[in-house]
Coordinates of C-alpha atoms and ligand atoms in Angstrom, one line a residue:
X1 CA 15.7 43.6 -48.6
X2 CA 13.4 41.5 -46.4
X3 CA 13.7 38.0 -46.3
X4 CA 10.5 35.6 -48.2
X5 CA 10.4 34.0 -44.7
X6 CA 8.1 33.4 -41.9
X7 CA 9.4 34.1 -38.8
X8 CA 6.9 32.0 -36.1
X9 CA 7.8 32.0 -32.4
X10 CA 6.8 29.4 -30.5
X11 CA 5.8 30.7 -26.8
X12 CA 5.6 27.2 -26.0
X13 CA 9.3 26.6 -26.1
X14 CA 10.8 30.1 -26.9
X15 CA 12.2 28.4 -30.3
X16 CA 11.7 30.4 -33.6
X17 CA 11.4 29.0 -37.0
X18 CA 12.3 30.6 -40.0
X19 CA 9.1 29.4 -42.6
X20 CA 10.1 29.9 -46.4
X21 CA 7.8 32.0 -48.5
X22 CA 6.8 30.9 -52.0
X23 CA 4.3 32.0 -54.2
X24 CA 2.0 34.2 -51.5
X25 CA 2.2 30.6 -49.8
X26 CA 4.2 28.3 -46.8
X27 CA 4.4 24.7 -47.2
X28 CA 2.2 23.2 -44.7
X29 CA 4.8 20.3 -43.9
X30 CA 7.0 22.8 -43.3
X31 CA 5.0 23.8 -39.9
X32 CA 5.9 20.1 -38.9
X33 CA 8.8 20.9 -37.2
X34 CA 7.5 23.0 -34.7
X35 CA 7.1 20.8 -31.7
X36 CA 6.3 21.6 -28.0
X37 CA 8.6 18.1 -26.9
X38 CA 10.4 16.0 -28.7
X39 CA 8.6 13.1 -29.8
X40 CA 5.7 15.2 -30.9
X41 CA 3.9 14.7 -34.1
X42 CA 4.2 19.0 -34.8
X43 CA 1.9 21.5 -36.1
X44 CA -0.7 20.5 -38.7
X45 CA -2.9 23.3 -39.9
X46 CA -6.2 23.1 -39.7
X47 CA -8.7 24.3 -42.4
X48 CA -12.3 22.8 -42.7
X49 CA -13.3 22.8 -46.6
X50 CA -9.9 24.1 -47.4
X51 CA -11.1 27.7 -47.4
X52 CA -7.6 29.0 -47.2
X53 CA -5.7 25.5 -48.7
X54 CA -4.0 25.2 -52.0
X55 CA -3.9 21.7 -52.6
X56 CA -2.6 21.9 -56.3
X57 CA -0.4 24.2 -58.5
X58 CA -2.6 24.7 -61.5
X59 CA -1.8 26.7 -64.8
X60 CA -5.6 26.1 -66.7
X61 CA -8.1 28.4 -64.9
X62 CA -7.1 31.6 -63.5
X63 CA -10.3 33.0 -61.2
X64 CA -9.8 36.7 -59.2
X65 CA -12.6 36.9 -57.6
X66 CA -12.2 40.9 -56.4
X67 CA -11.9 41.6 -59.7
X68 CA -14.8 39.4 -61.4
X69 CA -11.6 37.9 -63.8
X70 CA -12.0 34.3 -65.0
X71 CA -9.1 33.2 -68.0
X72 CA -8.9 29.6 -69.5
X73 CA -5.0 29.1 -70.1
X74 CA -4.8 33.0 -69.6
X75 CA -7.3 33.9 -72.2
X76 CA -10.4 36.2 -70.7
X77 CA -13.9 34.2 -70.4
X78 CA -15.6 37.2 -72.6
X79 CA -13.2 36.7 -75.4
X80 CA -13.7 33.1 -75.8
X81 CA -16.9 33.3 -75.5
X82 CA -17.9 36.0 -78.0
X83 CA -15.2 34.2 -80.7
X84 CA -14.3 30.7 -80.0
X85 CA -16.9 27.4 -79.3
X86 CA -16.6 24.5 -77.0
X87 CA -15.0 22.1 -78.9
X88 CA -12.2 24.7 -79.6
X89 CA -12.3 25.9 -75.6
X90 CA -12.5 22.5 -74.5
X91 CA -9.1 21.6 -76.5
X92 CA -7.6 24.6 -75.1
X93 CA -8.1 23.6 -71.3
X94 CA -7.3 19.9 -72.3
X95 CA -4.2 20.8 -74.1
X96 CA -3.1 23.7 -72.7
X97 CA -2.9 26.5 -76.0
X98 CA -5.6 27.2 -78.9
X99 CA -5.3 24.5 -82.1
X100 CA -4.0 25.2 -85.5
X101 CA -6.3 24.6 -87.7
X102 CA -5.0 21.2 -88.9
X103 CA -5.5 20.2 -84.6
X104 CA -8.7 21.3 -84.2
X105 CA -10.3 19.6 -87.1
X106 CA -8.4 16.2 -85.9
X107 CA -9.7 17.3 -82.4
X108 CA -13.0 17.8 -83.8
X109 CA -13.6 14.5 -85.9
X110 CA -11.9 12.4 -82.8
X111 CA -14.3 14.2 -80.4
X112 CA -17.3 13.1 -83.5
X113 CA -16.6 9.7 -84.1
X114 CA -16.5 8.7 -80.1
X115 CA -20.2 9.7 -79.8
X116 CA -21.7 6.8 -79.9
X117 CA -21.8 4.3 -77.0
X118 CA -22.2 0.5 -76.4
X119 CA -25.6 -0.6 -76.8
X120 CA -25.5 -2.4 -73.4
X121 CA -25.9 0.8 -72.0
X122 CA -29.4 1.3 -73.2
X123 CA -30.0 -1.8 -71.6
X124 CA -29.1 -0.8 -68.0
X125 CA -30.1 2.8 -68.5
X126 CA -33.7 1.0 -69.4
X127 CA -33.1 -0.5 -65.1
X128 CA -33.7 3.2 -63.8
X129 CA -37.2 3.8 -63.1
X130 CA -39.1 6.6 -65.3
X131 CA -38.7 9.8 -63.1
X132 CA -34.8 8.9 -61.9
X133 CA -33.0 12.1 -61.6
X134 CA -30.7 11.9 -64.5
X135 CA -27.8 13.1 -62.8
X136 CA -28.1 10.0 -61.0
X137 CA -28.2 7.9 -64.4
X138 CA -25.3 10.3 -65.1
X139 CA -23.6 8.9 -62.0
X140 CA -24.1 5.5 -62.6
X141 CA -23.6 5.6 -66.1
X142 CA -19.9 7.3 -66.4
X143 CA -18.9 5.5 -63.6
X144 CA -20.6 2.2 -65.6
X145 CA -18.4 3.1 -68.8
X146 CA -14.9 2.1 -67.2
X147 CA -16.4 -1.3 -67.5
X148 CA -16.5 -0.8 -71.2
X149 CA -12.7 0.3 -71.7
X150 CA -11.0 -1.5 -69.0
X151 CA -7.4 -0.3 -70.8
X152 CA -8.5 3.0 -69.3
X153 CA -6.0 2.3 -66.3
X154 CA -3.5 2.5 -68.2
X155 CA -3.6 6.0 -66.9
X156 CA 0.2 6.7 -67.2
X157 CA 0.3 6.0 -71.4
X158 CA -0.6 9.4 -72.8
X159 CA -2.6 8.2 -75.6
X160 CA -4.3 5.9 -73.7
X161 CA -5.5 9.6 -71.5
X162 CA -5.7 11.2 -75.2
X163 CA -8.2 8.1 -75.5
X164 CA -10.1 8.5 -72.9
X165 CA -10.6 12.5 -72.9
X166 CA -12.1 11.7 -76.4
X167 CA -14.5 9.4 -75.1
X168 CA -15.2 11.8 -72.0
X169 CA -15.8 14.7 -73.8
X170 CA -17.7 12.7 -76.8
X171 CA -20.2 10.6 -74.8
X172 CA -21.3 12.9 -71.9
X173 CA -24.1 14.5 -74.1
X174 CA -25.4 10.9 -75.3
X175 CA -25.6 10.0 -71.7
X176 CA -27.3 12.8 -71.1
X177 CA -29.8 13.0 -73.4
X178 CA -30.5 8.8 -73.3
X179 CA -30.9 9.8 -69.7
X180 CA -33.8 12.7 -70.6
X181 CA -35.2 10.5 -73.2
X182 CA -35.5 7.4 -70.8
X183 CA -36.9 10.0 -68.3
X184 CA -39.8 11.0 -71.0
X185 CA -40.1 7.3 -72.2
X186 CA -38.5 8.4 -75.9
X187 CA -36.7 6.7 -78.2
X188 CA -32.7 7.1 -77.9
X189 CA -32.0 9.3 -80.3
X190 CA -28.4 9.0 -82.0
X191 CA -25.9 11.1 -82.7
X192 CA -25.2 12.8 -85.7
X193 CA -22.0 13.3 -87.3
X194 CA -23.4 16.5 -89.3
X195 CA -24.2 18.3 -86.0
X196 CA -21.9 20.5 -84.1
X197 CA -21.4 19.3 -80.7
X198 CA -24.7 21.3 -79.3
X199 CA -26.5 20.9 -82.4
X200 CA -25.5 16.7 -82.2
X201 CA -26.8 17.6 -78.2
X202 CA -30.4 19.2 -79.2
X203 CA -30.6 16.5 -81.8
X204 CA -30.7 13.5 -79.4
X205 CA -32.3 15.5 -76.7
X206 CA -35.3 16.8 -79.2
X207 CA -35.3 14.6 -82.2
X208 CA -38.8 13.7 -83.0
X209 CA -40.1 11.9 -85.8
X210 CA -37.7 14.1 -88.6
X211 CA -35.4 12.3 -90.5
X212 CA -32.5 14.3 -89.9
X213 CA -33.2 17.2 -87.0
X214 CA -32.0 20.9 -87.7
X215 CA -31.6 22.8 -84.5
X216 CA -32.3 26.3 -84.1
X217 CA -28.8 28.2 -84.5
X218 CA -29.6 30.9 -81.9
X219 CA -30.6 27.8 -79.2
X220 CA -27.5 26.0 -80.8
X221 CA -25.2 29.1 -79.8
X222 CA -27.0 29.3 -76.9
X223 CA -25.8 26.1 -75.8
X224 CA -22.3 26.3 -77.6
X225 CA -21.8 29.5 -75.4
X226 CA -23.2 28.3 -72.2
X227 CA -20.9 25.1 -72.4
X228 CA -17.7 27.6 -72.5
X229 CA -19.0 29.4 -69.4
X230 CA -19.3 26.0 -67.4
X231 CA -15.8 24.6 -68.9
X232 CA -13.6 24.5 -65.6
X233 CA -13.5 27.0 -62.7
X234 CA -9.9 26.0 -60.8
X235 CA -10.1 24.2 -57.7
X236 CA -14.3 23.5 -57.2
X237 CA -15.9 21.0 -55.4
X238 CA -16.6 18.4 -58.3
X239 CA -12.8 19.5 -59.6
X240 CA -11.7 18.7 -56.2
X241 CA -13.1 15.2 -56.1
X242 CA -11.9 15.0 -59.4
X243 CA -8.5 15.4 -58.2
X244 CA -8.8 13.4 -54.6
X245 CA -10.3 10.1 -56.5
X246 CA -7.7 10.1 -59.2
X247 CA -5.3 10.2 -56.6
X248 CA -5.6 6.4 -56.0
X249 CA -4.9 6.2 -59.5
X250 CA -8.5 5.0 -60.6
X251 CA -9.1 5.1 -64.0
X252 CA -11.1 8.4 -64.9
X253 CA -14.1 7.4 -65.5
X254 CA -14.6 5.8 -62.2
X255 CA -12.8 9.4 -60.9
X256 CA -15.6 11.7 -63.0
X257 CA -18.7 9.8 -61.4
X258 CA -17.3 10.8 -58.3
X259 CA -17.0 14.7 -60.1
X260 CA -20.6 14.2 -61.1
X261 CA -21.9 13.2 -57.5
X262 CA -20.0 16.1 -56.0
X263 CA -21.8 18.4 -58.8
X264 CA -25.1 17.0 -58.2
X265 CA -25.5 18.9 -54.8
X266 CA -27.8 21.7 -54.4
X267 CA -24.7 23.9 -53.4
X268 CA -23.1 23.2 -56.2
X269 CA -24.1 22.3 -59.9
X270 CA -27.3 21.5 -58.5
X271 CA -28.1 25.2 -58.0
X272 CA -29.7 25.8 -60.9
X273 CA -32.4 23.5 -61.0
X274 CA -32.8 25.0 -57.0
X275 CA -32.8 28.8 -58.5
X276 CA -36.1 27.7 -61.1
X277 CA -37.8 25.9 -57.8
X278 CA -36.9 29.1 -55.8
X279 CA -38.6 31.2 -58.4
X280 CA -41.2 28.9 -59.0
X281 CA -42.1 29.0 -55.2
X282 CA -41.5 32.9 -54.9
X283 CA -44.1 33.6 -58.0
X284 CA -44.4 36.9 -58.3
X285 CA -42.7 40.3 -58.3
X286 CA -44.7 41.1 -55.4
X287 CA -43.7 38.3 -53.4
X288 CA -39.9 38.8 -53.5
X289 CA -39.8 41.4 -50.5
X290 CA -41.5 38.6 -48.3
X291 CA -38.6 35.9 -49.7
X292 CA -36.1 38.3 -49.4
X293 CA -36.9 38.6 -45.7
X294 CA -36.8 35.2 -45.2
X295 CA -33.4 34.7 -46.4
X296 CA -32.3 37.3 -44.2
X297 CA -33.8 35.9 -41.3
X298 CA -31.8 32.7 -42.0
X299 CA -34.7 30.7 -43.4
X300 CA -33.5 29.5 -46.4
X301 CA -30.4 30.7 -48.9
X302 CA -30.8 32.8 -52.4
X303 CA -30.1 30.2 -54.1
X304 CA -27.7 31.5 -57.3
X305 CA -26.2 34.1 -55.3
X306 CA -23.1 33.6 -53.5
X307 CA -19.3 32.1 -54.1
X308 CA -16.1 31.0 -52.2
X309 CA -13.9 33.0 -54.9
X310 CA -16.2 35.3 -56.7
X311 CA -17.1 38.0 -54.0
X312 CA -18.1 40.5 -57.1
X313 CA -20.2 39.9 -59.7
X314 CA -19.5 36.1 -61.3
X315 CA -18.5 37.0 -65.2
X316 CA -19.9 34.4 -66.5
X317 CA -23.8 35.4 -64.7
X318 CA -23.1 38.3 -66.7
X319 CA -22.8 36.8 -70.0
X320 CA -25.3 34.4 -69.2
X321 CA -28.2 37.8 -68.3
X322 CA -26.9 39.0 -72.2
X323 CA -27.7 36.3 -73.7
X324 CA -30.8 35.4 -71.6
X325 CA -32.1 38.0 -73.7
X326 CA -31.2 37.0 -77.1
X327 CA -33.2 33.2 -76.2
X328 CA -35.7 34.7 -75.3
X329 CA -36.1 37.1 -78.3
X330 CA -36.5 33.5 -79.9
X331 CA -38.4 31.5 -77.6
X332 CA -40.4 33.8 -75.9
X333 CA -39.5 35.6 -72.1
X334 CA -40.3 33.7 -69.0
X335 CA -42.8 34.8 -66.4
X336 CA -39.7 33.9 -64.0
X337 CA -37.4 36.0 -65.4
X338 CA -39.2 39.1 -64.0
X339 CA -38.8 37.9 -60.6
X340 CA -35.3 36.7 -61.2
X341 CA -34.4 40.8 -61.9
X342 CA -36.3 42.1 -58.6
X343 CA -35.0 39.6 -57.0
X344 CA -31.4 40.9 -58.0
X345 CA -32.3 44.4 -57.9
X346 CA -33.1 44.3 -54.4
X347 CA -30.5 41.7 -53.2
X348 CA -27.3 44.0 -54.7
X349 CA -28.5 46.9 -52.7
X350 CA -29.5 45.2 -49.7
X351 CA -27.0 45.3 -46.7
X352 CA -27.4 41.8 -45.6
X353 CA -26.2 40.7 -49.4
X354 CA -23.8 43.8 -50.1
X355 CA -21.9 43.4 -46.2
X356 CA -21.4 39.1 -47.3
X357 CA -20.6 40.5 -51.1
X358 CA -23.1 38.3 -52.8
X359 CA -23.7 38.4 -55.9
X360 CA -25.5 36.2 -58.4
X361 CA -23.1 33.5 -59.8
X362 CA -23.1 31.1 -62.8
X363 CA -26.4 29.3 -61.9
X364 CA -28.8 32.2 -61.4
X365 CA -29.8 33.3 -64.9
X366 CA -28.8 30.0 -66.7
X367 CA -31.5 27.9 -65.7
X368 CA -33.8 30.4 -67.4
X369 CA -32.4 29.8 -70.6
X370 CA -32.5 26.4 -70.1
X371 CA -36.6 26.2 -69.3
X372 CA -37.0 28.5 -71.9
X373 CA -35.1 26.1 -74.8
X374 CA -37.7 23.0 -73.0
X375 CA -35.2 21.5 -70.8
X376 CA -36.8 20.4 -67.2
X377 CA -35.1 21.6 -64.4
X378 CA -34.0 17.9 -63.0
X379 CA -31.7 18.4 -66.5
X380 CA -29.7 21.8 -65.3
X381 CA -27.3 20.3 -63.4
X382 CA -26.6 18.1 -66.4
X383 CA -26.0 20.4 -68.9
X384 CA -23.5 21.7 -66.4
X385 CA -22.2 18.4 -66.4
X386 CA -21.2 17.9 -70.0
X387 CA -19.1 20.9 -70.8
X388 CA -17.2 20.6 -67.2
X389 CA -16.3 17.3 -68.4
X390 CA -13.6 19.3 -70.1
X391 CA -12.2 21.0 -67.0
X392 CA -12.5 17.6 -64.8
X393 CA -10.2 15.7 -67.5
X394 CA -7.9 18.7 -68.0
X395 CA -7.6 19.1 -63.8
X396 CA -7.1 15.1 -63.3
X397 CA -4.3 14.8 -66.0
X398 CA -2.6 17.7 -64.5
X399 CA -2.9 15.6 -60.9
X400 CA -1.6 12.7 -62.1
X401 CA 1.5 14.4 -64.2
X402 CA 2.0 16.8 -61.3
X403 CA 5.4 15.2 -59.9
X404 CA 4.5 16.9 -56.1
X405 CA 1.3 15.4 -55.9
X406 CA 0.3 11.8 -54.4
X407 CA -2.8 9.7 -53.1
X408 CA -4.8 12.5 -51.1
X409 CA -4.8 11.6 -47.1
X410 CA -5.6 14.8 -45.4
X411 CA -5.0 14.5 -41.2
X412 CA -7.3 15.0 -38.8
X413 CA -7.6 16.9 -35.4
X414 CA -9.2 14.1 -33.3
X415 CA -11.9 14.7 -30.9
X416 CA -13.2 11.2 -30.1
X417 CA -13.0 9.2 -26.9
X418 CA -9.5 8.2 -25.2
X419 CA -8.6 4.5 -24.8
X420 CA -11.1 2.4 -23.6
X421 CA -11.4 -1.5 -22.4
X422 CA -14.4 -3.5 -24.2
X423 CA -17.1 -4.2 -22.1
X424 CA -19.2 -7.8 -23.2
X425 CA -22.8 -6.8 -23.8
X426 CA -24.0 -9.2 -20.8
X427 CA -22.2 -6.9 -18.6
X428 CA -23.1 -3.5 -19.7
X429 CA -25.5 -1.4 -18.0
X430 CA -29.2 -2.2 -18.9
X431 CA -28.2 -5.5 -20.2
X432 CA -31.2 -7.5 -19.2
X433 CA -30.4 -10.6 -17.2
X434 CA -32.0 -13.7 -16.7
X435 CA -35.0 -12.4 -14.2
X436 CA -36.0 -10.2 -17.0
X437 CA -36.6 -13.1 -19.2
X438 CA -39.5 -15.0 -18.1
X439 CA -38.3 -18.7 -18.4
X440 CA -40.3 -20.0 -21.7
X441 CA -43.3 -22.7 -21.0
Ligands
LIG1 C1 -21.1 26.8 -58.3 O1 -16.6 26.7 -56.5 C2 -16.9 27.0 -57.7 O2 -16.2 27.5 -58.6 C3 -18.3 26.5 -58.1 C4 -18.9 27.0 -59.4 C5 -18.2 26.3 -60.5 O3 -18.2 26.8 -61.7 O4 -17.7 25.1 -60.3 O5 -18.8 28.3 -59.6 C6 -20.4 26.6 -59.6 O6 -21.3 25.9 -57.6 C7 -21.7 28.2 -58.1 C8 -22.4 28.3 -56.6 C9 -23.8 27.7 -56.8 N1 -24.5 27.5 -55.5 C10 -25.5 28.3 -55.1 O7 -25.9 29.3 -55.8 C11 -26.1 28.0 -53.8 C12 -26.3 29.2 -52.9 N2 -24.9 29.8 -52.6 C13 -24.4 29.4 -51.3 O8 -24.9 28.2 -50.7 C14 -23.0 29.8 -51.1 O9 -22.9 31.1 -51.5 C15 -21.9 29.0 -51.7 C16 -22.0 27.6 -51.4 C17 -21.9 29.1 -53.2 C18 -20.6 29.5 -51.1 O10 -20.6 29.3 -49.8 P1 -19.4 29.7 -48.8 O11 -18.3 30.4 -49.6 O12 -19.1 28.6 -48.0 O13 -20.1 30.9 -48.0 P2 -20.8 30.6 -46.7 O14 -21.8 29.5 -46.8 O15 -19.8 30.5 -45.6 O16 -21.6 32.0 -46.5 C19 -21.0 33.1 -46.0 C20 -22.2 34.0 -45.4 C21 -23.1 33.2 -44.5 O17 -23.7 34.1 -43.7 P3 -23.2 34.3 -42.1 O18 -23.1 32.9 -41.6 O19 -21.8 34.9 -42.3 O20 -24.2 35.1 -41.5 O21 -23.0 34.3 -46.5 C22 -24.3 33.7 -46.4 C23 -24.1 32.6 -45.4 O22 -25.3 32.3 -44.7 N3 -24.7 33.2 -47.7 C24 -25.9 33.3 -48.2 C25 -25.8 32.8 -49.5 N4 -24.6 32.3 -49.7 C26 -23.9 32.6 -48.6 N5 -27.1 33.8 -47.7 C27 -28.1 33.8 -48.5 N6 -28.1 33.3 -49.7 C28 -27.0 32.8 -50.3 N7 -27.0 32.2 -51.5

């Protein structure tokens, strides 16, 4: 039976080294020991954006991107979001199995009643200026809110992190929509206890004049469903910053503005307000065969197509194109969408997309929905922001119980200058002496 070893030779020295196999995996410090002379520091490996580096063991998301699988806590995407909602999802990933009954309504009226938020943040949201992208209010504003529960460190104390999720999970749509409503120069509009958690989110975003708002059901399913699909997906770039800021043991709100600066990029979360301007800009049917070109030629990406793990069809873009349908059934189609399907039509048949296997991800059809239910695009990344906010709490409580894991302080391969002596600025060359400054008067 063959050993779960590595057996490396090093030509350098003739030594071999017998390197354990666990898991499909080697421990990197493991690789430490192979030195050319004594003295040495040993082998490191070397992996820019960790695209072959598990940093973590995790047991919430599963992702196999060959095979276009994506399970929360081993149950598949399409099932939970056919039959379960958020709120129910989001205690699953937080807690690890589906609630009895009795849970999820405690779940569900602790999630309700932490809603609200101090009124001094209306006061400093009031400081951005009219047209601040609100995913940098979002930014400022989570991070702001450690301010407001400074027993948050207590990070160790299990209720205290029980605490916080609550607030986490329960403010991030207030934030949000205060942020759209400063944006617009509307009144806050406040939550409401009746709601569901997206019908309590169209209610502040939308509220008018009504007394009590009463959100459509098919854009409040909409919503419900589109929050499962953007609940956690394993080890991402917000996750992972997530996970490397809570490492210093940070409370997590100051650790999820750092998730929500990592998601604002245009790589990332960002995407799908980048996929509406791509559309925007590509106008037409007819004009996708000259953008398509582009791409190819390197100017400029297809922007909702693509992924690190998913090098098949994303599921979730595929749930997302269903139920495109079914909004727009209600609100009307968009000119956009057209363009959106040639653009796919062409791109999954085209070498250059088919030979780097990409397909459209998570961001490519959801920002239709979202312009079609009224939301600008500077909001997308937002909306992907407040159901994450599940994942990012669920990922940082597994970092900090995870007895392997510590503060994160990657090594680096240096490439800078050797040793060097200083040299005073009078001395160096150029330096202009005394001739080259005409004596004054
Ligand atoms: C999300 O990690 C997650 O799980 C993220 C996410 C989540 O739920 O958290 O799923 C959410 O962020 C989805 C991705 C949203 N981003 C976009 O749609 C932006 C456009 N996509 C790309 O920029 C890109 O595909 C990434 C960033 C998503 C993935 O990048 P990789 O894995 O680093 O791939 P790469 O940049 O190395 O590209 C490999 C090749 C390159 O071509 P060559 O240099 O080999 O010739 O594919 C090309 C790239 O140029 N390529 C694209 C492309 N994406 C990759 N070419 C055109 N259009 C694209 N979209």
């Amino acid at each position: 039976m063959p050993k779960d070893t590595l057996t490396i030779r090093d030509n350098r020295t003739g030594k071999t080294y017998e390197i354990p196999i666990q898991d499909e995996s080697i421990r990197a410090m493991d690789l430490r020991q192979i030195k050319s002379a004594e003295g040495d520091f040993g082998i490191v490996t070397y992996d820019p954006a960790l695209l072959n580096t598990a940093v973590c063991r995790s047991s919430i998301t599963f992702i196999d991107g060959d095979k276009s699988v994506l399970n929360y806590r081993g149950y598949p995407i399409e099932q939970l979001a056919e039959q379960s909602n958020f709120l129910e999802v989001a205690y699953l990933i937080v807690n690890g199995n589906l609630p009895s009954p009795k849970q999820y309504m405690k779940w569900e009226s602790e999630i309700t009643h932490h809603t609200m938020v101090h009124e001094n943040v209306k006061k400093f949201m009031d400081g951005f200026w009219h047209d601040a992208h609100p995913m940098g209010i979002l930014v400022g504003t989570v991070g702001a809110l450690s301010t407001f529960y400074p027993g948050a460190k207590d990070i160790f104390n299990p209720d205290c992190r029980r605490r916080q999720s609550h607030r986490l999970i329960a403010k991030m749509p207030t934030l949000a929509a205060f942020a759209y409503r400063h944006s617009c120069g509307m009144p806050y509009a406040y939550p409401d206890n009746d709601l569901s958690y997206a019908g309590n989110f169209l209610n502040m975003m939308f509220k008018m004049t009504e007394v009590k708002y009463k959100p459509d059901p098919v854009l409040e399913k909409a919503i419900d469903v589109l929050f499962i699909l953007h609940a956690d997906h394993e080890q991402n770039c917000s996750t992972s910053a997530m996970r490397v800021v809570g490492s210093s043991q940070v409370d997590p709100f100051s650790a999820m503005a750092a998730a929500v600066a990592a998601l604002y990029g245009p790589l990332h979360g960002g995407a799908n307000e980048e996929v509406l301007k791509m559309l925007g800009e590509i106008g037409s049917v007819s004009k996708v065969p000259e953008f398509i070109k582009k791409v190819k030629n390197g100017e400029g990406r297809l922007m909702g197509f693509g992924h690190r793990v998913y090098k098949s069809y994303d599921p979730r873009a595929r749930i997302i194109k269903h139920m495109a349908e079914q909004v727009f059934d209600v609100q009307g189609s968009s000119p956009m969408l057209e363009v959106a399907r040639e653009l796919e039509r062409i791109a999954l048949q085209d070498d250059y997309f088919v030979t780097r296997r990409l397909y459209p991800n998570i961001d490519f059809y959801s920002g239709l929905i979202y312009q079609s239910m009224g939301f600008p695009t500077s909001m997308y990344p937002v909306l992907f922001a407040i159901p994450r906010t599940a994942g990012w709490i669920a990922q940082w409580e597994e970092l900090i119980l995870d007895p392997e894991q510590k503060i994160s302080r990657p090594r680096q391969l240096y490439s800078g200058a050797a040793r060097r002596e200083y040299v005073p600025l009078a001395q160096r060359a150029g330096a202009r002496t005394p001739a080259d400054s005409p004596r004054p008067g």
